[in-house]
CSV table of C-alpha atoms in Angstrom, one decimal:
chain,number,residue,atom,x,y,z
A,1,THR,CA,-46.1,-62.0,-26.0
A,2,ALA,CA,-48.9,-62.9,-28.6
A,3,ALA,CA,-51.6,-62.0,-26.2
A,4,LEU,CA,-49.9,-58.4,-25.6
A,5,ALA,CA,-49.9,-58.0,-29.3
A,6,ASN,CA,-53.7,-58.8,-29.7
A,7,ILE,CA,-54.3,-56.4,-26.5
A,8,ALA,CA,-52.7,-53.7,-28.5
A,9,MET,CA,-54.7,-54.4,-31.3
A,10,ALA,CA,-57.8,-54.5,-29.3
A,11,ALA,CA,-56.9,-50.9,-27.8
A,12,SER,CA,-56.2,-49.3,-31.5
A,13,GLY,CA,-59.4,-47.4,-31.3
A,14,ASP,CA,-59.6,-43.6,-30.9
A,15,ASP,CA,-60.5,-43.9,-27.2
A,16,ALA,CA,-57.6,-46.0,-26.6
A,17,ALA,CA,-54.9,-43.8,-28.5
A,18,GLN,CA,-53.7,-42.1,-25.3
A,19,THR,CA,-52.9,-45.4,-23.7
A,20,LEU,CA,-49.7,-47.4,-24.3
A,21,PHE,CA,-48.0,-50.5,-23.2
A,22,ILE,CA,-44.3,-50.8,-22.0
A,23,LEU,CA,-42.6,-54.1,-22.5
A,24,PRO,CA,-39.8,-55.1,-20.5
A,25,GLN,CA,-36.4,-53.3,-21.4
A,26,GLU,CA,-35.4,-56.7,-22.3
A,27,ALA,CA,-37.6,-56.3,-25.3
A,28,ASN,CA,-34.5,-56.1,-27.4
A,29,VAL,CA,-33.7,-60.0,-26.6
A,30,LEU,CA,-34.2,-62.4,-29.2
A,31,GLY,CA,-37.4,-64.2,-28.1
A,32,MET,CA,-39.3,-61.1,-27.5
A,33,ARG,CA,-38.3,-59.3,-30.9
A,34,ASP,CA,-39.0,-62.8,-32.6
A,35,ALA,CA,-42.6,-62.4,-31.2
A,36,GLY,CA,-43.1,-59.2,-32.3
A,37,ALA,CA,-42.7,-57.1,-29.0
A,38,ALA,CA,-40.9,-53.9,-30.5
A,39,ALA,CA,-42.3,-50.9,-31.7
A,40,ASP,CA,-41.7,-51.5,-35.5
A,41,LEU,CA,-42.2,-55.2,-35.5
A,42,LEU,CA,-45.0,-57.7,-35.8
A,43,PRO,CA,-44.4,-61.5,-34.9
A,44,GLY,CA,-41.8,-63.2,-37.1
A,45,HIS,CA,-40.0,-59.9,-37.6
A,46,ARG,CA,-42.7,-58.7,-40.1
A,47,PRO,CA,-42.4,-55.0,-40.7
A,48,ALA,CA,-45.4,-53.4,-38.7
A,49,ALA,CA,-45.5,-50.6,-41.3
A,50,ALA,CA,-45.8,-53.1,-44.3
A,51,GLU,CA,-49.3,-53.8,-45.5
A,52,ALA,CA,-48.7,-57.4,-46.4
A,53,SER,CA,-47.4,-58.1,-42.8
A,54,ARG,CA,-50.4,-56.5,-41.2
A,55,ALA,CA,-52.8,-58.4,-43.7
A,56,GLU,CA,-51.1,-61.7,-42.8
A,57,MET,CA,-51.5,-61.1,-39.0
A,58,GLN,CA,-54.9,-59.7,-39.5
A,59,ARG,CA,-56.0,-63.1,-40.7
A,60,ALA,CA,-54.6,-64.9,-37.9
A,61,TRP,CA,-56.0,-62.5,-35.3
A,62,GLY,CA,-59.2,-61.8,-37.0
A,63,ALA,CA,-59.4,-57.9,-36.6
A,64,GLN,CA,-57.7,-55.0,-38.2
A,65,LEU,CA,-54.3,-53.8,-37.2
A,66,PRO,CA,-53.5,-50.1,-36.9
A,67,ALA,CA,-51.4,-48.8,-39.9
A,68,ALA,CA,-49.0,-46.7,-37.7
A,69,THR,CA,-46.3,-48.6,-35.9
A,70,GLY,CA,-45.9,-48.5,-32.1
A,71,LEU,CA,-43.7,-46.1,-30.2
A,72,THR,CA,-40.1,-46.8,-28.6
A,73,PHE,CA,-39.8,-45.8,-24.8
A,74,GLU,CA,-38.1,-42.7,-25.7
A,75,GLN,CA,-40.9,-41.6,-28.3
A,76,MET,CA,-43.6,-42.2,-25.4
A,77,GLY,CA,-41.7,-39.7,-23.1
A,78,ALA,CA,-41.8,-37.1,-25.8
A,79,ASN,CA,-45.4,-37.7,-26.9
A,80,GLY,CA,-47.5,-35.2,-25.0
A,81,ASN,CA,-50.8,-36.7,-25.7
A,82,ILE,CA,-50.0,-40.0,-23.6
A,83,LYS,CA,-52.1,-40.1,-20.6
A,84,ALA,CA,-51.9,-43.7,-19.4
A,85,LEU,CA,-49.3,-46.5,-19.2
A,86,VAL,CA,-49.4,-50.2,-18.5
A,87,VAL,CA,-45.8,-51.5,-17.5
A,88,LEU,CA,-45.3,-55.1,-17.8
A,89,ASP,CA,-42.3,-56.6,-15.9
A,90,ASP,CA,-40.3,-53.6,-16.4
A,91,ASN,CA,-38.7,-50.8,-14.2
A,92,PRO,CA,-37.9,-47.6,-16.2
A,93,LEU,CA,-36.7,-45.9,-13.2
A,94,MET,CA,-33.9,-48.5,-12.9
A,95,LEU,CA,-33.0,-49.1,-16.4
A,96,ALA,CA,-33.9,-46.2,-18.5
A,97,PRO,CA,-31.3,-43.5,-18.8
A,98,ASP,CA,-31.6,-39.8,-17.5
A,99,THR,CA,-33.7,-41.0,-14.5
A,100,ASN,CA,-34.9,-37.5,-13.4
A,101,ARG,CA,-36.7,-36.9,-16.8
A,102,VAL,CA,-38.3,-40.4,-16.6
A,103,ARG,CA,-39.7,-40.0,-13.3
A,104,LYS,CA,-41.0,-36.4,-14.1
A,105,TRP,CA,-42.8,-37.8,-17.2
A,106,LEU,CA,-44.2,-41.0,-15.1
A,107,GLN,CA,-45.4,-38.6,-12.5
A,108,SER,CA,-47.1,-36.3,-15.1
A,109,LEU,CA,-49.4,-39.2,-16.3
A,110,GLU,CA,-52.8,-39.6,-15.4
A,111,PHE,CA,-52.9,-43.2,-14.8
A,112,ILE,CA,-50.0,-46.0,-14.4
A,113,ALA,CA,-50.9,-49.8,-13.9
A,114,VAL,CA,-47.7,-52.1,-13.3
A,115,ILE,CA,-47.7,-55.8,-13.8
A,116,ASP,CA,-44.9,-57.1,-11.7
A,117,SER,CA,-43.7,-59.5,-9.1
A,118,LEU,CA,-41.6,-56.9,-7.3
A,119,PRO,CA,-42.3,-53.5,-5.3
A,120,THR,CA,-39.9,-51.6,-7.9
A,121,ASP,CA,-39.6,-47.9,-7.9
A,122,THR,CA,-41.9,-47.8,-10.9
A,123,ALA,CA,-44.5,-50.0,-9.2
A,124,ASN,CA,-44.4,-47.4,-6.2
A,125,LEU,CA,-45.3,-44.7,-8.6
A,126,ALA,CA,-48.5,-46.8,-10.0
A,127,HIS,CA,-52.0,-46.1,-9.4
A,128,ALA,CA,-52.6,-49.9,-9.6
A,129,VAL,CA,-50.4,-52.8,-9.3
A,130,LEU,CA,-51.4,-56.4,-10.4
A,131,PRO,CA,-49.2,-58.9,-8.7
A,132,GLU,CA,-47.6,-61.3,-11.3
A,133,THR,CA,-45.9,-64.6,-10.2
A,134,SER,CA,-42.3,-64.5,-9.7
A,135,ALA,CA,-39.5,-65.4,-12.3
A,136,TRP,CA,-39.3,-68.9,-10.7
A,137,ALA,CA,-43.0,-69.6,-11.0
A,138,LYS,CA,-43.7,-68.5,-14.5
A,139,GLU,CA,-44.9,-70.9,-17.0
A,140,GLY,CA,-44.1,-70.6,-20.9
A,141,THR,CA,-40.7,-70.6,-22.6
A,142,THR,CA,-37.8,-68.4,-23.0
A,143,THR,CA,-35.3,-68.1,-25.8
A,144,SER,CA,-31.7,-68.1,-24.7
A,145,ALA,CA,-28.8,-66.0,-26.0
A,146,ASP,CA,-27.5,-69.2,-28.0
A,147,ARG,CA,-30.9,-69.4,-29.7
A,148,ARG,CA,-32.6,-72.2,-27.9
A,149,VAL,CA,-36.5,-72.3,-26.9
A,150,LEU,CA,-36.4,-73.6,-23.2
A,151,ARG,CA,-39.7,-74.7,-21.6
A,152,LEU,CA,-40.5,-73.2,-18.0
A,153,ASN,CA,-42.5,-75.1,-15.9
A,154,LYS,CA,-44.4,-73.3,-13.2
A,155,GLY,CA,-44.0,-73.2,-9.5
A,156,ALA,CA,-46.4,-72.4,-6.8
A,157,ALA,CA,-47.8,-68.9,-7.0
A,158,HIS,CA,-47.9,-66.8,-3.9
A,159,GLY,CA,-50.9,-64.9,-2.7
A,160,GLU,CA,-52.9,-63.3,-5.2
A,161,SER,CA,-50.2,-63.3,-7.8
A,162,ARG,CA,-51.1,-64.7,-11.4
A,163,GLN,CA,-49.2,-65.5,-14.5
A,164,GLY,CA,-48.4,-62.5,-16.6
A,165,TRP,CA,-49.9,-63.8,-19.8
A,166,ARG,CA,-53.2,-64.5,-18.1
A,167,ILE,CA,-53.3,-60.9,-16.7
A,168,LEU,CA,-52.5,-59.5,-20.2
A,169,SER,CA,-55.3,-61.7,-21.8
A,170,GLU,CA,-58.0,-60.7,-19.2
A,171,LEU,CA,-57.0,-57.0,-19.6
A,172,GLY,CA,-57.2,-57.3,-23.2
A,173,ALA,CA,-60.6,-58.9,-23.2
A,174,ARG,CA,-62.1,-56.1,-21.2
A,175,LEU,CA,-60.5,-53.8,-23.4
A,176,ALA,CA,-62.0,-55.5,-26.3
A,177,GLU,CA,-65.5,-55.2,-24.6
A,178,ARG,CA,-65.4,-51.5,-24.1
A,179,LEU,CA,-63.8,-50.7,-27.6
A,180,GLN,CA,-65.6,-53.1,-29.7
A,181,PRO,CA,-63.1,-54.0,-32.3
A,182,GLY,CA,-65.0,-57.2,-33.3
A,183,GLU,CA,-63.9,-60.6,-32.9
A,184,ILE,CA,-60.3,-61.1,-32.1
A,185,ARG,CA,-58.4,-63.9,-30.9
A,186,ILE,CA,-57.5,-63.0,-27.2
A,187,LYS,CA,-59.0,-65.2,-24.8
A,188,TYR,CA,-56.2,-67.7,-24.1
A,189,GLN,CA,-56.9,-70.6,-21.9
A,190,SER,CA,-53.2,-71.7,-21.3
A,191,ALA,CA,-49.6,-70.9,-22.1
A,192,ALA,CA,-49.4,-73.9,-24.3
A,193,GLU,CA,-52.1,-72.3,-26.5
A,194,VAL,CA,-50.2,-68.9,-26.6
A,195,MET,CA,-47.1,-71.0,-27.6
A,196,ASP,CA,-49.0,-73.0,-30.2
A,197,GLU,CA,-49.9,-69.4,-31.7
A,198,ILE,CA,-46.3,-68.3,-31.8
A,199,ALA,CA,-45.2,-71.5,-33.4
A,200,GLN,CA,-47.9,-71.0,-36.1
A,201,VAL,CA,-47.1,-67.4,-37.1
A,202,VAL,CA,-43.4,-67.1,-36.3
A,203,PRO,CA,-41.6,-69.4,-38.8
A,204,LEU,CA,-38.5,-69.7,-36.8
A,205,TYR,CA,-40.6,-71.4,-33.8
A,206,ARG,CA,-42.5,-73.8,-36.2
A,207,ASN,CA,-40.9,-76.7,-34.2
A,208,SER,CA,-41.3,-75.1,-30.7
A,209,GLY,CA,-44.7,-75.9,-29.7
A,210,TYR,CA,-45.4,-77.6,-26.4
A,211,ARG,CA,-45.8,-81.1,-27.9
A,212,ASP,CA,-42.4,-80.8,-29.7
A,213,MET,CA,-40.8,-79.7,-26.1
A,214,ASP,CA,-42.5,-82.3,-24.0
A,215,PRO,CA,-39.8,-84.9,-24.3
A,216,GLY,CA,-37.6,-82.5,-22.9
A,217,ALA,CA,-35.4,-81.4,-25.7
A,218,GLN,CA,-33.7,-78.0,-25.9
A,219,GLN,CA,-35.1,-76.7,-29.3
A,220,HIS,CA,-32.6,-74.9,-31.3
A,221,ILE,CA,-34.5,-72.3,-33.2
A,222,ASP,CA,-34.6,-73.7,-36.9
A,223,GLY,CA,-31.0,-74.8,-36.5
A,224,LEU,CA,-29.9,-71.3,-35.6
A,225,GLY,CA,-27.1,-70.9,-33.2
A,226,PRO,CA,-24.3,-68.6,-32.3
A,227,LYS,CA,-21.5,-68.8,-34.9
A,228,LYS,CA,-18.9,-66.2,-33.7
A,229,ALA,CA,-18.3,-63.5,-31.2
A,230,ALA,CA,-17.7,-60.0,-32.3
A,231,ARG,CA,-16.0,-56.9,-30.7
A,232,GLN,CA,-18.6,-54.0,-30.6
A,233,PRO,CA,-16.7,-50.6,-30.7
A,234,VAL,CA,-18.0,-47.9,-28.5
A,235,PRO,CA,-17.1,-44.5,-29.5
A,236,ALA,CA,-16.2,-42.2,-26.7
A,237,PRO,CA,-18.1,-38.6,-26.5
A,238,VAL,CA,-16.4,-35.8,-28.3
A,239,SER,CA,-16.7,-33.7,-25.0
A,240,ASN,CA,-14.4,-35.8,-23.4
A,241,THR,CA,-11.5,-33.5,-24.5
A,242,ASN,CA,-10.8,-31.7,-21.0
A,243,ALA,CA,-8.3,-32.9,-18.8
A,244,THR,CA,-10.6,-33.9,-15.8
A,245,GLY,CA,-13.4,-35.7,-17.6
A,246,PHE,CA,-13.8,-39.5,-17.6
A,247,VAL,CA,-15.8,-41.8,-19.9
A,248,LEU,CA,-18.2,-43.9,-17.8
A,249,SER,CA,-19.7,-47.1,-19.2
A,250,ALA,CA,-22.2,-49.2,-17.2
A,251,THR,CA,-23.0,-52.7,-18.2
A,252,ARG,CA,-24.9,-55.6,-16.4
A,253,GLY,CA,-22.6,-57.8,-14.2
A,254,LEU,CA,-22.2,-61.3,-13.5
A,255,PHE,CA,-23.0,-61.6,-9.9
A,256,THR,CA,-25.9,-59.0,-9.0
A,257,SER,CA,-29.4,-60.4,-8.6
A,258,TYR,CA,-31.7,-58.2,-10.8
A,259,GLU,CA,-34.6,-59.0,-8.3
A,260,ALA,CA,-32.6,-57.7,-5.4
A,261,ALA,CA,-31.3,-55.1,-7.1
A,262,ALA,CA,-34.6,-53.7,-8.2
A,263,ILE,CA,-35.7,-53.4,-4.4
A,264,HIS,CA,-32.3,-51.7,-3.6
A,265,ASP,CA,-31.3,-54.7,-1.4
A,266,PRO,CA,-27.5,-53.8,-0.3
A,267,GLU,CA,-26.8,-57.6,-0.7
A,268,ALA,CA,-27.9,-57.7,-4.2
A,269,ASP,CA,-24.6,-59.1,-4.8
A,270,ARG,CA,-23.8,-61.1,-1.6
A,271,LEU,CA,-20.0,-61.1,-2.2
A,272,HIS,CA,-19.8,-57.7,-3.3
A,273,ARG,CA,-18.1,-58.0,-6.6
A,274,ASP,CA,-20.2,-55.7,-8.5
A,275,ASP,CA,-20.8,-52.8,-6.1
A,276,ALA,CA,-17.5,-50.7,-7.1
A,277,VAL,CA,-16.5,-48.4,-9.9
A,278,LYS,CA,-13.5,-49.8,-11.8
A,279,MET,CA,-10.7,-47.1,-12.3
A,280,HIS,CA,-7.2,-47.4,-13.8
A,281,PRO,CA,-4.2,-47.2,-11.4
A,282,ALA,CA,-2.7,-44.2,-13.3
A,283,ASP,CA,-5.8,-42.1,-12.6
A,284,ALA,CA,-6.4,-43.5,-9.1
A,285,ALA,CA,-2.7,-42.2,-8.3
A,286,ALA,CA,-3.3,-38.9,-10.0
A,287,LEU,CA,-6.4,-38.3,-7.9
A,288,GLY,CA,-4.9,-39.8,-4.6
A,289,ILE,CA,-7.6,-42.4,-4.4
A,290,ALA,CA,-6.7,-46.0,-3.0
A,291,ASP,CA,-8.5,-49.2,-3.7
A,292,GLY,CA,-11.8,-49.2,-1.5
A,293,ASP,CA,-11.9,-45.5,-1.2
A,294,MET,CA,-15.4,-43.9,-1.6
A,295,VAL,CA,-15.5,-41.6,-4.7
A,296,ALA,CA,-18.3,-39.2,-6.0
A,297,ILE,CA,-19.1,-39.5,-9.4
A,298,ARG,CA,-20.9,-36.6,-10.9
A,299,ASN,CA,-22.1,-34.6,-14.0
A,300,SER,CA,-25.2,-32.6,-15.0
A,301,GLY,CA,-27.6,-35.6,-14.4
A,302,GLY,CA,-26.7,-36.2,-10.9
A,303,GLN,CA,-24.3,-37.5,-8.5
A,304,LEU,CA,-23.6,-40.9,-6.8
A,305,SER,CA,-21.1,-42.1,-4.2
A,306,VAL,CA,-19.6,-45.5,-4.5
A,307,LYS,CA,-16.5,-47.6,-3.6
A,308,ALA,CA,-13.7,-47.5,-6.2
A,309,SER,CA,-11.9,-50.6,-7.5
A,310,ILE,CA,-8.4,-50.0,-8.8
A,311,THR,CA,-7.8,-52.2,-11.9
A,312,GLU,CA,-6.0,-52.3,-15.3
A,313,ALA,CA,-9.3,-53.9,-16.6
A,314,VAL,CA,-10.3,-50.4,-17.8
A,315,GLN,CA,-8.4,-48.0,-20.0
A,316,PRO,CA,-6.9,-44.6,-18.5
A,317,LYS,CA,-9.5,-42.0,-18.4
A,318,SER,CA,-12.2,-44.6,-18.4
A,319,LEU,CA,-14.6,-45.9,-15.6
A,320,HIS,CA,-16.9,-48.7,-15.5
A,321,LEU,CA,-19.9,-49.4,-12.9
A,322,PRO,CA,-22.3,-52.2,-13.1
A,323,LEU,CA,-25.8,-51.1,-14.2
A,324,TYR,CA,-27.7,-52.9,-11.3
A,325,TYR,CA,-25.6,-51.2,-8.6
A,326,ASP,CA,-28.1,-49.6,-6.1
A,327,GLY,CA,-31.2,-50.2,-8.3
A,328,GLY,CA,-29.5,-48.8,-11.5
A,329,ALA,CA,-28.6,-45.4,-9.9
A,330,VAL,CA,-26.0,-45.0,-12.5
A,331,ALA,CA,-28.7,-44.3,-15.0
A,332,ALA,CA,-29.4,-41.0,-13.9
A,333,LEU,CA,-25.9,-40.1,-15.3
A,334,PHE,CA,-26.7,-41.1,-19.0
A,335,ASP,CA,-28.5,-39.3,-21.8
A,336,ALA,CA,-31.0,-41.4,-23.8
A,337,ASP,CA,-29.5,-43.8,-26.2
A,338,ALA,CA,-26.0,-42.9,-25.1
A,339,PRO,CA,-23.7,-46.0,-24.4
A,340,VAL,CA,-21.2,-43.8,-22.5
A,341,THR,CA,-21.3,-40.6,-20.6
A,342,VAL,CA,-18.8,-38.1,-19.4
A,343,VAL,CA,-18.1,-37.6,-15.5
A,344,GLU,CA,-15.9,-36.0,-12.9
A,345,VAL,CA,-14.6,-38.0,-10.3
A,346,ALA,CA,-13.4,-37.0,-6.8
A,347,ARG,CA,-12.8,-38.4,-3.4
A,348,ALA,CA,-15.9,-38.4,-1.6
């Protein structure tokens, strides 16, 4: 992540203003936000718009930072000046809502480069694909949801695949040669060097360098850990007042492999626990739908057919379908930033 932040800085000149980088949709996870992988943040949760924050990181990186903050994914799609995109370990055509809109935007760009280990739908649209090592061969660290920094020990890479941080570092170095931003810290030699920089500039990670983790300890970040669980209310759309509409939610399931789902493998959930839409028994009875029947779910965004699972785990007039089903097919039914959507349901 430190390498990517430096690349973005190297690409801050006028000639590069039309090129943006997409981080993984997982950029909302703890570790990536800690390291500054968000449109409005620098490492250590420093506000990117704050002059003091930029000055602090400029001293660490050795070059001027742009005063403007980055763009969110939705802002990228709405910005008509963007001509090129670099996508790292992400698959917007699986995870971003309103799939048809996203596809049209991606197809309108002059150049797309994808850095990934999978032949995803997004990679299939790219003009250039740089093969990255798979998740099981990555080196570096990861931050878990319970606020631990865990060391990743790399496995054997296949073919021409390379570590993502190294691809970013070399790409940034070539951009720097062309744009001449001055001396910047970008030519990293190892993942340990990247982690040492994160430990240096992100206060929460000050005890998370490789030397601290080499004994094998799992490092709690600065003593932080989960303290409680909190229920998050999700308001239903106002438009769900008609008699036939259902409120559909989609979240990640426990059993589906992201890697398999991203390439539309029908065995992504080998025991088929996550490949059905959950429906309340009262609704199923009213529509004449039995457990295991195929149903059609549709709205203005599109339509998909999926097996029905009849259960009281959902409320009446509500449906739930795992996000990874058929490579994120349900995303087409959602508007941007909408936690739920309204759909019609019928037997297929």
